[in-house]
Amino acid sequence: MSDQVFNNYIAGEWQPGNNGSIANISPADTRDVIGQYAQADSAQTEAAIQAAMAGQVEWAKSGLEQRYSVLMAIGDELIARKDELGNILAREEGKTLAEGAGEVYRSGQFFHYYAAEVLRQMGETAESVRPGIEIETRREPVGVVGIITPWNFPTATGAWKIAPALAFGNAVVWKPANQVPASAWALTEIISRQGLPAGTFNLVMGPGSQVGDVLINSRDVNALTFTGSLETGRKVASATAGNLVKCQLEMGSKNALIVLDDADLDNAVECAVGGAFGGTGQKCTASSRLIVTEGIHDRFVEAMQARMAKLVVGHPLKEGVHIGAVADARQLEQNVEYFEQAKREGGNLVCGGEVFTETFNGEEVEGYYMQPALFTNTTNDMTINREEAFAPIACVIKVKDYEEALATLNDTNFGLTGGICTQSLQHATHFKRNAKTGCVMVNLPTAGTDYHVPFGGRKDSSFGPREQGTYAKEFYTVVKTSYIRA
Ligand code: NAD
């Protein structure tokens, strides 16, 4: 049990929470308390915003060399400490150590990528329609950026927002999900040692209903970037729109992987297993719908069942485990509800779905564990195929042909990622152009993206400018057009 208290970081100082602190308990083993994390109140959140306003003015004056060096140093340290920080992440979120270390490594890459982008801040010149006048367009920092992140990728989501925010000369107020404060605190501690002007970077931990509410309703936050559920996203959009504050939302999805008759069966199974069950199914890019054409359906289901029998679910720090714990008790309860509902609505359970007690270091542990489940005989109108369950549950939808498969994939309110397994160039090409999703994968899992290209979706999955890659500058900067009479 760790009694150590980890404070908020406001105006360049570590500050205890006005609302005390909460215990950060591992979902893999509830005896494992990672630490006590300070809880900010509304006044502290407001103070962080005011500090950011002051810090931003100083940070915007910093030379590109300083910004480059700061981002490189953060990236270097994340990568060097990936195992140690990945261990904390695995303990607090429940994902496997390999997934945790991989996420921290990826987070380092985001900082390195945006370090390079610091040096690529180019403007444009234009001829004027009026003689004797020259025109320049350049980008300036948007100002104070509010960052609200979810629990499923606590380090990476923070990194892909913080890195471009700092790269383009902005100040940050970061509110991480309250289930996973340790990852956020660890990243903040690294940032706190980079010599940034006080107030340039602030961490305020606490509940969304209080800390988040102040951030989304503030007129002093110039841009608000949010990743989380659709329900909260709608609140963020309406609050920021009321104040005409720029906003960017990445939300849930209900992604599908199509498997056509001509697919390489082994690869299709690997794509489906990785896409559906990686991260314990708690990925916004997870392929929870498997749309399979008639000719390969039975062979695919049989191969899936055989492959799933080899998946080891267990304590995230245990050797040989492929799937870790569910993130918390509430999420497990919701998983079980969706699982039961799928059965009630006529889904045929092929395997999995058991909630079980895990043993770690020879002792039974209290944690949240569920075997990945596969259903067949499901239709696209069932609740399990319409709502984002965020669970290790995959549902097969049998279809006649490619045309029906594509129509089924697109028949959803969401649109983050979509995938197809096929050897047909014609179908792959048609799919790339006609899937109504922000990212399209051919012969690859729907989850798993690169760090240097845009990421985002359509419909209820995303709102506002794209994140990541060079596209991030649309959100983190404002364009200024200057007219000069020489
Ligand atoms: P959530 O919406 O419950 O919480 C997200 C964040 O919003 C948390 O920090 C939370 O404290 C905060 N929040 C909650 N209520 C708030 C309010 N009223 N005002 C301001 N902030 C508030 O989501 P979650 O359960 O943490 O995360 C899971 C969701 O995130 C899933 O839907 C998943 O698909 C989505 N997600 C999307 C992406 C993507 O890039 N599209 C990536 C990861 C996760």
Coordinates of C-alpha atoms in Angstrom, one line a residue, residues 10-486:
I10 CA 0.2 24.4 -11.2
A11 CA 2.1 27.6 -12.1
G12 CA 5.4 25.7 -11.8
E13 CA 4.8 24.3 -8.4
W14 CA 3.6 21.0 -6.9
Q15 CA 0.4 21.8 -5.1
P16 CA -1.7 19.5 -2.8
G17 CA -5.3 19.2 -3.9
N18 CA -7.9 21.4 -2.3
N19 CA -10.2 18.4 -2.5
G20 CA -7.7 16.0 -0.8
S21 CA -6.5 13.0 -2.6
I22 CA -7.7 9.6 -3.9
A23 CA -6.1 6.2 -3.9
N24 CA -5.1 4.9 -7.3
I25 CA -5.9 1.2 -7.1
S26 CA -4.8 -1.4 -9.6
P27 CA -7.7 -3.2 -11.4
A28 CA -5.4 -6.2 -11.8
D29 CA -5.0 -6.6 -8.0
T30 CA -7.0 -4.3 -5.7
R31 CA -4.4 -4.7 -3.0
D32 CA -1.9 -2.9 -5.2
V33 CA -2.3 0.8 -4.4
I34 CA -0.1 2.8 -6.7
G35 CA -0.3 6.0 -4.7
Q36 CA -2.5 8.8 -3.5
Y37 CA -3.3 11.4 -6.1
A38 CA -4.2 15.0 -5.4
Q39 CA -7.7 16.2 -6.3
A40 CA -8.0 19.8 -7.5
D41 CA -11.1 21.9 -7.0
S42 CA -12.6 24.5 -9.3
A43 CA -10.5 27.3 -7.9
Q44 CA -7.2 25.4 -8.5
T45 CA -8.3 24.6 -12.0
E46 CA -9.0 28.3 -12.6
A47 CA -5.6 29.1 -11.1
A48 CA -4.0 26.7 -13.5
I49 CA -5.7 28.4 -16.4
Q50 CA -4.6 31.8 -15.3
A51 CA -1.0 30.5 -14.8
A52 CA -1.1 29.1 -18.3
M53 CA -2.1 32.4 -19.7
A54 CA 1.0 34.0 -18.2
G55 CA 3.2 31.1 -19.1
Q56 CA 2.1 31.0 -22.7
V57 CA 3.3 34.6 -23.3
E58 CA 6.8 33.6 -22.1
W59 CA 6.9 30.2 -23.9
A60 CA 5.8 31.8 -27.2
K61 CA 8.9 33.9 -27.0
S62 CA 11.2 30.9 -26.7
G63 CA 13.4 30.2 -29.7
L64 CA 12.8 27.1 -31.8
E65 CA 16.0 25.6 -30.6
Q66 CA 14.8 25.6 -27.0
R67 CA 11.4 24.1 -27.9
Y68 CA 13.2 21.5 -30.1
S69 CA 15.5 20.6 -27.2
V70 CA 12.7 20.3 -24.6
L71 CA 10.6 18.0 -26.8
M72 CA 13.6 15.9 -27.7
A73 CA 14.6 15.6 -24.0
I74 CA 11.0 14.5 -23.0
G75 CA 11.0 12.0 -25.8
D76 CA 14.4 10.6 -24.9
E77 CA 13.4 10.1 -21.3
L78 CA 10.1 8.4 -22.1
I79 CA 11.9 6.0 -24.4
A80 CA 14.8 5.4 -21.9
R81 CA 12.3 4.7 -19.1
K82 CA 9.7 2.8 -21.1
D83 CA 9.8 -0.4 -19.0
E84 CA 9.6 1.4 -15.7
L85 CA 6.8 3.8 -16.8
G86 CA 5.2 0.9 -18.7
N87 CA 5.1 -1.0 -15.4
I88 CA 3.2 1.8 -13.7
L89 CA 0.8 2.1 -16.6
A90 CA 0.2 -1.7 -16.6
R91 CA -0.5 -1.6 -12.9
E92 CA -2.9 1.3 -13.0
E93 CA -4.8 0.6 -16.2
G94 CA -4.6 -3.2 -16.3
K95 CA -3.0 -3.6 -19.8
T96 CA -0.1 -6.0 -20.2
L97 CA 3.5 -4.9 -19.5
A98 CA 4.3 -5.2 -23.2
E99 CA 1.4 -2.9 -24.1
G100 CA 2.3 -0.5 -21.3
A101 CA 6.0 -0.3 -22.3
G102 CA 4.9 0.0 -26.0
E103 CA 2.6 2.9 -25.2
V104 CA 5.4 4.8 -23.3
Y105 CA 7.8 4.2 -26.2
R106 CA 5.2 5.4 -28.7
S107 CA 4.6 8.5 -26.5
G108 CA 8.4 9.2 -26.7
Q109 CA 8.1 9.0 -30.5
F110 CA 5.3 11.7 -30.5
F111 CA 7.6 14.1 -28.7
H112 CA 10.5 13.3 -31.1
Y113 CA 8.2 13.8 -34.1
Y114 CA 6.9 17.2 -32.9
A115 CA 10.5 18.2 -31.9
A116 CA 11.2 17.9 -35.7
E117 CA 8.0 19.8 -36.5
V118 CA 9.2 22.7 -34.3
L119 CA 11.9 23.3 -37.0
R120 CA 9.4 23.1 -39.9
Q121 CA 7.3 26.2 -39.0
M122 CA 7.2 27.8 -42.4
G123 CA 5.0 30.7 -43.6
E124 CA 4.0 31.7 -47.1
T125 CA 4.3 34.8 -49.1
A126 CA 1.8 36.1 -51.6
E127 CA 1.6 38.8 -54.2
S128 CA -1.0 41.4 -53.4
V129 CA -3.7 42.4 -55.9
R130 CA -2.7 45.9 -55.1
P131 CA 0.7 47.2 -56.4
G132 CA 3.5 47.8 -53.9
I133 CA 2.1 45.6 -51.2
E134 CA 3.4 42.2 -50.1
I135 CA 1.5 39.6 -48.1
E136 CA 2.8 37.0 -45.6
T137 CA 0.8 34.3 -43.9
R138 CA 2.2 32.7 -40.8
R139 CA 1.0 30.6 -37.9
E140 CA 0.9 31.8 -34.3
P141 CA 0.2 29.7 -31.1
V142 CA -3.5 29.3 -30.4
G143 CA -2.8 30.2 -26.7
V144 CA -3.9 28.2 -23.7
V145 CA -4.8 24.6 -24.6
G146 CA -7.1 22.6 -22.4
I147 CA -6.4 18.8 -22.7
I148 CA -8.8 16.2 -21.4
T149 CA -7.9 12.6 -21.8
P150 CA -9.4 9.1 -21.2
W151 CA -8.1 6.2 -19.2
N152 CA -7.4 3.6 -22.0
F153 CA -4.3 5.2 -23.4
P154 CA -3.3 7.6 -20.6
T155 CA 0.3 8.3 -21.7
A156 CA -0.1 8.2 -25.5
T157 CA -3.2 10.4 -25.6
G158 CA -1.6 12.9 -23.4
A159 CA 1.6 12.8 -25.5
W160 CA 0.0 13.2 -28.9
K161 CA -1.8 16.4 -27.6
I162 CA 0.9 17.9 -25.3
A163 CA 3.8 17.5 -27.8
P164 CA 2.1 19.6 -30.6
A165 CA 0.7 22.0 -28.1
L166 CA 4.2 22.8 -26.8
A167 CA 5.9 22.6 -30.2
F168 CA 3.7 25.4 -31.6
G169 CA 4.3 27.7 -28.5
N170 CA 1.1 27.1 -26.5
A171 CA 0.6 26.6 -22.8
V172 CA -1.2 23.5 -21.4
V173 CA -3.7 22.7 -18.7
W174 CA -4.0 18.9 -18.7
K175 CA -6.8 17.0 -16.9
P176 CA -6.2 13.2 -17.2
A177 CA -8.9 10.6 -16.4
N178 CA -9.1 10.1 -12.7
Q179 CA -8.7 6.3 -13.0
V180 CA -5.1 6.7 -14.3
P181 CA -3.4 9.6 -12.6
A182 CA 0.0 7.9 -12.2
S183 CA 0.9 7.9 -15.9
A184 CA -0.1 11.5 -16.2
W185 CA 1.9 12.5 -13.1
A186 CA 5.0 10.6 -14.3
L187 CA 4.9 12.5 -17.7
T188 CA 4.3 15.8 -15.9
E189 CA 7.3 15.1 -13.6
I190 CA 9.5 14.7 -16.7
I191 CA 8.1 17.9 -18.3
S192 CA 8.6 19.8 -15.0
R193 CA 12.3 19.3 -15.2
Q194 CA 12.7 20.9 -18.7
G195 CA 13.0 24.5 -17.5
L196 CA 9.7 25.7 -19.1
P197 CA 8.5 29.2 -18.0
A198 CA 6.2 28.8 -14.9
G199 CA 2.6 28.1 -16.0
T200 CA 3.5 26.8 -19.4
F201 CA 2.5 23.3 -18.3
N202 CA -0.1 22.4 -15.7
L203 CA -1.5 19.2 -14.4
V204 CA -4.9 19.3 -12.6
M205 CA -6.2 15.9 -11.4
G206 CA -9.8 15.4 -10.4
P207 CA -13.2 14.4 -11.6
G208 CA -14.5 15.5 -15.0
S209 CA -17.6 16.9 -13.4
Q210 CA -15.5 19.5 -11.5
V211 CA -12.0 20.0 -13.0
G212 CA -13.2 19.1 -16.6
D213 CA -16.3 21.3 -16.2
V214 CA -14.2 24.4 -15.4
L215 CA -11.9 23.7 -18.4
I216 CA -14.6 23.3 -20.9
N217 CA -16.5 26.4 -19.7
S218 CA -13.6 28.7 -19.5
R219 CA -13.3 31.7 -21.8
D220 CA -9.6 31.8 -21.1
V221 CA -8.9 28.4 -22.6
N222 CA -8.4 29.2 -26.3
A223 CA -8.6 25.6 -27.6
L224 CA -9.9 22.4 -26.0
T225 CA -8.8 19.0 -27.1
F226 CA -10.8 16.0 -25.8
T227 CA -10.6 12.3 -26.2
G228 CA -13.2 10.2 -24.5
S229 CA -16.8 9.0 -24.8
L230 CA -19.4 10.4 -27.1
E231 CA -21.6 11.4 -24.2
T232 CA -18.9 13.6 -22.6
G233 CA -17.8 14.8 -26.1
R234 CA -21.2 16.3 -26.7
K235 CA -21.0 18.2 -23.4
V236 CA -17.5 19.5 -24.3
A237 CA -18.8 20.6 -27.8
S238 CA -21.8 22.5 -26.5
A239 CA -19.9 24.2 -23.7
T240 CA -17.0 25.3 -25.9
A241 CA -19.3 26.4 -28.7
G242 CA -21.2 28.6 -26.3
N243 CA -18.0 30.5 -25.7
L244 CA -16.8 30.2 -29.3
V245 CA -13.7 28.2 -28.1
K246 CA -12.0 26.1 -30.7
C247 CA -12.6 22.4 -29.9
Q248 CA -11.4 19.0 -31.2
L249 CA -13.1 15.7 -30.1
E250 CA -12.0 12.1 -30.6
M251 CA -14.7 9.8 -29.3
G252 CA -15.9 6.2 -29.4
S253 CA -16.5 3.9 -32.3
K254 CA -18.0 0.6 -33.5
N255 CA -15.3 -0.5 -36.0
A256 CA -15.7 -3.5 -38.2
L257 CA -13.3 -5.8 -40.0
I258 CA -14.5 -7.4 -43.2
V259 CA -13.2 -10.9 -44.1
L260 CA -13.9 -11.9 -47.7
D261 CA -13.9 -15.4 -49.2
D262 CA -10.5 -14.8 -50.8
A263 CA -8.8 -13.6 -47.6
D264 CA -5.6 -15.3 -46.3
L265 CA -7.3 -17.1 -43.4
D266 CA -4.4 -17.0 -41.0
N267 CA -3.8 -13.3 -41.5
A268 CA -7.5 -12.6 -41.2
V269 CA -7.6 -14.4 -37.9
E270 CA -4.5 -12.5 -36.6
C271 CA -6.1 -9.2 -37.7
A272 CA -9.4 -10.1 -35.9
V273 CA -7.8 -11.3 -32.7
G274 CA -5.4 -8.4 -32.5
G275 CA -8.0 -5.8 -33.4
A276 CA -10.8 -7.2 -31.2
F277 CA -9.0 -8.2 -28.1
G278 CA -5.8 -6.1 -27.9
G279 CA -5.9 -3.8 -24.9
T280 CA -8.6 -6.0 -23.5
G281 CA -10.9 -4.7 -26.2
Q282 CA -10.7 -1.2 -24.7
K283 CA -9.5 0.6 -27.8
C284 CA -11.4 3.2 -29.7
T285 CA -10.0 1.5 -32.8
A286 CA -11.1 -2.1 -31.8
S287 CA -12.9 -4.2 -34.4
S288 CA -15.8 -5.5 -32.3
R289 CA -17.8 -6.3 -35.5
L290 CA -16.4 -9.1 -37.8
I291 CA -18.3 -9.0 -41.1
V292 CA -17.6 -12.3 -42.8
T293 CA -18.8 -13.6 -46.2
E294 CA -20.5 -16.9 -46.5
G295 CA -17.8 -18.9 -48.3
I296 CA -15.2 -18.5 -45.5
H297 CA -17.5 -18.0 -42.6
D298 CA -17.3 -21.5 -41.0
R299 CA -13.6 -21.9 -41.6
F300 CA -13.0 -18.4 -40.1
V301 CA -15.1 -19.1 -37.0
E302 CA -13.3 -22.5 -36.4
A303 CA -9.9 -20.9 -36.8
M304 CA -10.9 -18.0 -34.5
Q305 CA -11.9 -20.4 -31.8
A306 CA -8.7 -22.4 -32.1
R307 CA -6.6 -19.1 -32.0
M308 CA -8.6 -17.8 -29.0
A309 CA -7.9 -21.0 -27.1
K310 CA -4.3 -20.0 -27.1
L311 CA -4.8 -16.5 -25.6
V312 CA -3.7 -16.1 -22.1
V313 CA -5.6 -13.6 -20.0
G314 CA -4.1 -12.7 -16.7
H315 CA -2.2 -10.3 -14.4
P316 CA -0.5 -7.7 -16.6
L317 CA 2.9 -8.3 -15.0
K318 CA 2.8 -12.0 -15.4
E319 CA 5.1 -13.6 -18.0
G320 CA 3.3 -14.9 -21.1
V321 CA 0.0 -13.0 -20.6
H322 CA -1.5 -11.6 -23.9
I323 CA -4.6 -9.9 -22.4
G324 CA -4.6 -8.0 -19.1
A325 CA -7.3 -6.9 -16.7
V326 CA -10.4 -4.9 -17.4
A327 CA -9.9 -1.3 -16.4
D328 CA -12.2 -1.2 -13.4
A329 CA -15.2 -2.7 -11.7
R330 CA -17.7 -0.5 -13.5
Q331 CA -16.2 -1.4 -16.9
L332 CA -16.3 -5.2 -16.1
E333 CA -19.9 -4.9 -15.0
Q334 CA -20.8 -3.2 -18.3
N335 CA -18.9 -5.9 -20.2
V336 CA -21.0 -8.6 -18.5
E337 CA -24.2 -6.7 -19.3
Y338 CA -23.3 -6.4 -23.0
F339 CA -22.3 -10.1 -23.0
E340 CA -25.7 -11.2 -21.5
Q341 CA -27.6 -8.8 -23.8
A342 CA -25.8 -10.4 -26.9
K343 CA -27.1 -13.8 -25.7
R344 CA -30.6 -12.5 -25.1
E345 CA -30.8 -11.0 -28.5
G346 CA -29.9 -14.3 -30.2
G347 CA -26.2 -14.3 -30.5
N348 CA -24.6 -17.7 -30.4
L349 CA -21.7 -17.9 -28.0
V350 CA -18.8 -19.8 -29.6
C351 CA -16.4 -19.3 -26.7
G352 CA -15.3 -17.1 -23.8
G353 CA -16.9 -14.4 -21.7
E354 CA -16.1 -16.0 -18.3
V355 CA -15.3 -13.7 -15.5
F356 CA -12.6 -15.4 -13.4
T357 CA -10.3 -15.0 -10.4
E358 CA -6.6 -14.6 -11.2
T359 CA -3.7 -16.1 -9.4
F360 CA -0.5 -14.1 -9.2
N361 CA 2.7 -15.1 -7.4
G362 CA 0.9 -18.1 -6.1
E363 CA -1.9 -16.1 -4.5
E364 CA -5.5 -15.5 -5.6
V365 CA -5.9 -11.8 -6.4
E366 CA -9.0 -9.6 -6.5
G367 CA -9.1 -8.0 -9.9
Y368 CA -11.3 -7.6 -13.0
Y369 CA -10.7 -10.4 -15.5
M370 CA -12.8 -11.6 -18.4
Q371 CA -12.0 -14.1 -21.1
P372 CA -12.4 -12.8 -24.6
A373 CA -15.7 -13.8 -26.2
L374 CA -16.8 -14.6 -29.7
F375 CA -20.4 -14.6 -30.9
T376 CA -21.8 -15.8 -34.2
N377 CA -25.3 -15.5 -35.6
T378 CA -25.4 -11.8 -34.8
T379 CA -27.0 -9.1 -36.9
N380 CA -26.0 -5.5 -37.4
D381 CA -29.1 -4.2 -35.6
M382 CA -28.4 -5.9 -32.3
T383 CA -27.4 -3.7 -29.4
I384 CA -24.0 -5.4 -29.2
N385 CA -23.3 -4.3 -32.8
R386 CA -24.6 -0.8 -32.4
E387 CA -23.1 0.5 -29.1
E388 CA -19.5 0.7 -28.2
A389 CA -19.0 -1.9 -25.5
F390 CA -15.3 -1.3 -24.9
A391 CA -15.1 -5.0 -24.0
P392 CA -13.2 -8.1 -25.2
I393 CA -16.3 -9.2 -27.2
A394 CA -16.3 -9.8 -30.9
C395 CA -19.4 -10.5 -33.0
V396 CA -19.5 -12.2 -36.3
I397 CA -22.0 -11.0 -38.8
K398 CA -22.4 -13.3 -41.8
V399 CA -23.0 -11.6 -45.2
K400 CA -23.5 -12.7 -48.8
D401 CA -20.8 -10.7 -50.6
Y402 CA -18.5 -7.7 -50.6
E403 CA -21.3 -5.3 -51.4
E404 CA -23.4 -6.4 -48.4
A405 CA -20.2 -6.4 -46.2
L406 CA -19.4 -2.8 -47.1
A407 CA -23.0 -1.6 -46.6
T408 CA -23.0 -3.3 -43.1
L409 CA -19.7 -1.8 -42.1
N410 CA -20.9 1.7 -43.0
D411 CA -24.3 1.1 -41.3
T412 CA -23.3 2.7 -37.9
N413 CA -23.3 6.0 -36.3
F414 CA -19.6 5.9 -35.8
G415 CA -16.7 6.0 -38.2
L416 CA -13.2 5.8 -36.8
T417 CA -11.5 2.8 -38.5
G418 CA -12.5 0.1 -40.8
G419 CA -10.7 -2.9 -42.2
I420 CA -10.8 -5.5 -44.9
C421 CA -9.0 -8.8 -45.4
T422 CA -8.9 -9.7 -49.1
Q423 CA -6.5 -10.6 -51.9
S424 CA -8.6 -8.8 -54.4
L425 CA -7.1 -5.5 -55.5
Q426 CA -10.4 -4.4 -56.9
H427 CA -12.2 -4.9 -53.6
A428 CA -9.4 -3.4 -51.6
T429 CA -9.3 -0.3 -53.8
H430 CA -13.1 0.1 -53.8
F431 CA -13.1 -0.3 -50.0
K432 CA -10.4 2.3 -49.4
R433 CA -12.6 4.8 -51.3
N434 CA -16.0 3.8 -49.9
A435 CA -15.6 2.9 -46.3
K436 CA -17.0 5.9 -44.3
T437 CA -14.3 5.9 -41.7
G438 CA -11.4 8.2 -41.0
C439 CA -8.8 5.4 -41.2
V440 CA -8.9 2.3 -43.5
M441 CA -6.8 -0.8 -43.1
V442 CA -6.3 -3.5 -45.7
N443 CA -5.0 -6.8 -44.5
L444 CA -4.2 -5.2 -41.2
P445 CA -6.0 -5.0 -37.8
T446 CA -8.3 -1.9 -37.4
A447 CA -6.2 -1.0 -34.3
G448 CA -2.6 0.1 -34.7
T449 CA -1.7 3.4 -36.3
D450 CA 1.5 5.3 -37.1
Y451 CA 2.5 8.4 -35.2
H452 CA 3.5 10.7 -38.1
V453 CA 0.2 10.8 -40.0
P454 CA -3.3 12.1 -39.2
F455 CA -5.6 10.2 -37.0
G456 CA -9.3 10.6 -36.6
G457 CA -12.7 9.5 -37.7
R458 CA -16.1 10.6 -39.1
K459 CA -19.7 10.8 -37.9
D460 CA -20.0 10.4 -34.1
S461 CA -16.3 9.4 -33.7
S462 CA -14.6 12.7 -34.3
F463 CA -15.3 16.4 -34.5
G464 CA -13.0 19.3 -35.5
P465 CA -9.5 19.3 -37.0
R466 CA -7.5 16.1 -37.2
E467 CA -5.0 15.1 -34.6
Q468 CA -1.4 14.0 -35.2
G469 CA 1.1 14.4 -38.1
T470 CA 1.4 17.7 -39.8
Y471 CA -2.4 18.1 -39.6
A472 CA -2.2 18.9 -35.9
K473 CA -1.1 22.4 -36.6
E474 CA -4.6 23.3 -37.7
F475 CA -5.8 23.0 -34.2
Y476 CA -2.7 24.2 -32.3
T477 CA -2.1 27.4 -34.3
V478 CA -4.0 30.3 -35.7
V479 CA -3.2 31.8 -39.1
K480 CA -2.2 35.4 -39.4
T481 CA -2.2 37.3 -42.7
S482 CA 0.1 40.4 -42.8
Y483 CA 0.0 43.1 -45.5
I484 CA 3.2 45.2 -45.9
R485 CA 3.7 48.3 -48.1
A486 CA 7.4 48.3 -48.8

